[in-house]
GROMACS .gro file of C-alpha atoms in nm:
model
  154
    1ILE     CA    1  -1.442   1.191   0.449
    2LEU     CA    2  -1.378   1.029   0.785
    3LEU     CA    3  -1.538   1.182   1.093
    4VAL     CA    4  -1.433   1.069   1.439
    5ALA     CA    5  -1.632   1.144   1.753
    6GLU     CA    6  -1.656   1.025   2.112
    7SER     CA    7  -2.033   0.978   2.107
    8GLN     CA    8  -2.311   0.918   1.858
    9LYS     CA    9  -2.462   1.257   1.944
   10GLU     CA   10  -2.132   1.435   1.869
   11LEU     CA   11  -2.099   1.239   1.544
   12PHE     CA   12  -2.448   1.329   1.423
   13GLY     CA   13  -2.371   1.694   1.499
   14LYS     CA   14  -2.057   1.672   1.285
   15VAL     CA   15  -2.248   1.503   1.002
   16LYS     CA   16  -2.516   1.772   1.014
   17ALA     CA   17  -2.252   2.049   1.003
   18LEU     CA   18  -2.071   1.877   0.715
   19ARG     CA   19  -2.392   1.841   0.515
   20ALA     CA   20  -2.464   2.212   0.565
   21LYS     CA   21  -2.113   2.309   0.447
   22LEU     CA   22  -2.132   2.081   0.143
   23LYS     CA   23  -2.473   2.214   0.047
   24ALA     CA   24  -2.350   2.575   0.072
   25ASP     CA   25  -2.018   2.516  -0.106
   26PRO     CA   26  -1.963   2.768  -0.390
   27CYS     CA   27  -1.870   2.483  -0.627
   28GLY     CA   28  -2.167   2.273  -0.515
   29PRO     CA   29  -2.406   2.197  -0.383
   30PHE     CA   30  -2.265   1.858  -0.280
   31TYR     CA   31  -2.453   1.585  -0.099
   32ILE     CA   32  -2.352   1.284   0.107
   33GLU     CA   33  -2.474   0.986  -0.095
   34SER     CA   34  -2.374   0.712   0.145
   35LEU     CA   35  -2.296   0.709   0.511
   36PHE     CA   36  -2.148   0.436   0.729
   37ILE     CA   37  -2.143   0.471   1.103
   38GLY     CA   38  -1.949   0.216   1.303
   39GLU     CA   39  -1.731   0.180   1.606
   40ALA     CA   40  -1.357   0.192   1.563
   41LYS     CA   41  -1.325  -0.094   1.814
   42GLN     CA   42  -1.478  -0.327   1.556
   43GLY     CA   43  -1.245  -0.202   1.284
   44PHE     CA   44  -1.336  -0.095   0.931
   45ASP     CA   45  -1.181  -0.038   0.590
   46PHE     CA   46  -1.154   0.315   0.452
   47LEU     CA   47  -0.974   0.420   0.133
   48GLY     CA   48  -0.751   0.113   0.128
   49PHE     CA   49  -0.669   0.126   0.497
   50HIS     CA   50  -0.801  -0.078   0.787
   51LEU     CA   51  -0.865   0.131   1.098
   52GLU     CA   52  -0.916  -0.029   1.437
   53GLN     CA   53  -0.910   0.092   1.795
   54LYS     CA   54  -0.689  -0.104   2.033
   55LYS     CA   55  -0.596   0.001   2.384
   56GLY     CA   56  -0.743   0.346   2.323
   57GLU     CA   57  -0.529   0.408   2.014
   58ILE     CA   58  -0.639   0.403   1.651
   59ASN     CA   59  -0.424   0.155   1.458
   60ILE     CA   60  -0.398   0.207   1.084
   61ARG     CA   61  -0.273  -0.056   0.842
   62PRO     CA   62  -0.330  -0.153   0.480
   63SER     CA   63  -0.661  -0.332   0.427
   64ASP     CA   64  -0.663  -0.708   0.383
   65LYS     CA   65  -0.767  -0.650   0.021
   66ASN     CA   66  -0.455  -0.439  -0.045
   67LEU     CA   67  -0.228  -0.684   0.138
   68GLY     CA   68  -0.375  -0.962  -0.076
   69ARG     CA   69  -0.306  -0.769  -0.395
   70LEU     CA   70   0.054  -0.706  -0.291
   71LYS     CA   71   0.103  -1.075  -0.209
   72ILE     CA   72  -0.040  -1.179  -0.548
   73ARG     CA   73   0.192  -0.936  -0.730
   74PHE     CA   74   0.493  -1.051  -0.531
   75ASP     CA   75   0.412  -1.422  -0.588
   76ARG     CA   76   0.373  -1.356  -0.962
   77PHE     CA   77   0.707  -1.173  -0.960
   78LEU     CA   78   0.876  -1.473  -0.795
   79ARG     CA   79   0.731  -1.717  -1.051
   80GLU     CA   80   0.840  -1.501  -1.345
   81TYR     CA   81   1.179  -1.425  -1.189
   82ARG     CA   82   1.283  -1.791  -1.192
   83ALA     CA   83   1.232  -1.818  -1.571
   84GLU     CA   84   1.432  -1.511  -1.666
   85SER     CA   85   1.789  -1.455  -1.781
   86PRO     CA   86   2.036  -1.289  -1.537
   87MET     CA   87   1.991  -0.943  -1.693
   88GLU     CA   88   1.612  -0.978  -1.689
   89ARG     CA   89   1.633  -1.089  -1.326
   90LEU     CA   90   1.831  -0.778  -1.242
   91LEU     CA   91   1.565  -0.562  -1.405
   92SER     CA   92   1.289  -0.757  -1.232
   93VAL     CA   93   1.446  -0.706  -0.890
   94SER     CA   94   1.470  -0.334  -0.961
   95ARG     CA   95   1.105  -0.319  -1.069
   96ILE     CA   96   0.974  -0.503  -0.764
   97GLU     CA   97   1.187  -0.286  -0.533
   98LYS     CA   98   1.032   0.020  -0.697
   99LYS     CA   99   0.680  -0.124  -0.642
  100ILE     CA  100   0.758  -0.195  -0.277
  101ARG     CA  101   0.885   0.164  -0.230
  102GLN     CA  102   0.568   0.300  -0.395
  103TRP     CA  103   0.348   0.078  -0.181
  104THR     CA  104   0.538   0.180   0.135
  105ALA     CA  105   0.494   0.548   0.047
  106THR     CA  106   0.122   0.497  -0.023
  107PHE     CA  107   0.070   0.335   0.316
  108SER     CA  108   0.313   0.553   0.510
  109GLN     CA  109   0.031   0.658   0.746
  110SER     CA  110   0.009   0.301   0.873
  111THR     CA  111   0.092   0.240   1.237
  112ASP     CA  112   0.375  -0.001   1.151
  113ILE     CA  113   0.422  -0.065   0.780
  114SER     CA  114   0.749  -0.253   0.835
  115ILE     CA  115   0.556  -0.557   0.961
  116PHE     CA  116   0.422  -0.604   0.608
  117VAL     CA  117   0.712  -0.472   0.400
  118GLN     CA  118   1.020  -0.607   0.580
  119PRO     CA  119   0.964  -0.973   0.482
  120LEU     CA  120   0.938  -0.865   0.117
  121LYS     CA  121   1.255  -0.657   0.143
  122ASP     CA  122   1.434  -0.950   0.308
  123LYS     CA  123   1.329  -1.183   0.024
  124ILE     CA  124   1.449  -0.930  -0.237
  125GLY     CA  125   1.781  -0.898  -0.051
  126GLY     CA  126   1.819  -1.276  -0.068
  127LEU     CA  127   1.743  -1.276  -0.441
  128LYS     CA  128   2.005  -1.007  -0.498
  129LYS     CA  129   2.270  -1.210  -0.313
  130GLU     CA  130   2.167  -1.523  -0.503
  131LEU     CA  131   2.189  -1.338  -0.834
  132GLN     CA  132   2.533  -1.203  -0.751
  133ALA     CA  133   2.661  -1.544  -0.642
  134GLU     CA  134   2.515  -1.736  -0.938
  135ASN     CA  135   2.620  -1.503  -1.212
  136SER     CA  136   2.890  -1.280  -1.066
  137VAL     CA  137   2.662  -0.988  -1.153
  138ALA     CA  138   2.726  -0.661  -0.978
  139LEU     CA  139   2.395  -0.498  -0.900
  140VAL     CA  140   2.374  -0.147  -1.033
  141ASN     CA  141   2.191   0.159  -0.915
  142ASN     CA  142   1.836   0.236  -1.026
  143SER     CA  143   1.933   0.505  -1.277
  144LEU     CA  144   2.136   0.253  -1.475
  145VAL     CA  145   1.855  -0.001  -1.446
  146ASP     CA  146   1.615   0.262  -1.585
  147GLU     CA  147   1.849   0.309  -1.881
  148LEU     CA  148   1.860  -0.067  -1.936
  149GLU     CA  149   1.480  -0.089  -1.922
  150THR     CA  150   1.449   0.193  -2.177
  151ALA     CA  151   1.699   0.023  -2.409
  152ALA     CA  152   1.521  -0.312  -2.373
  153ALA     CA  153   1.186  -0.153  -2.459
  154GLN     CA  154   1.324  -0.009  -2.785
   0.00000   0.00000   0.00000
């Protein structure tokens, strides 16, 4: 639960009210086990997001930890991609596009997700063009790719 307040006094009032509601909850009682109080100006991570106040606005972006995980997955994809056959490459491109779409949806509340996702999409676009040029492979839509993946798994 994230509580935002203009002053420490207002924040402590909100925490007190929240504790009372949790304690009286019909499914409870529930208790706050840990509590972090910080200033948004300094920035903090919360549920995979990094929140920070700049110029009076709260900026939300994926946390550095999540960005690092995405970069590791994408780098691993690129290493594996180079060793695959043309059909496997086609399936790999489809899989990584799906992951990027999922990641974008997960972090859709971010202030500007395109800063992080656009370079990945550009790289995938380049791989698609390279794959088409190298192998004269026409890229197919995701439903056909799903069918190919299912057939390959069997």
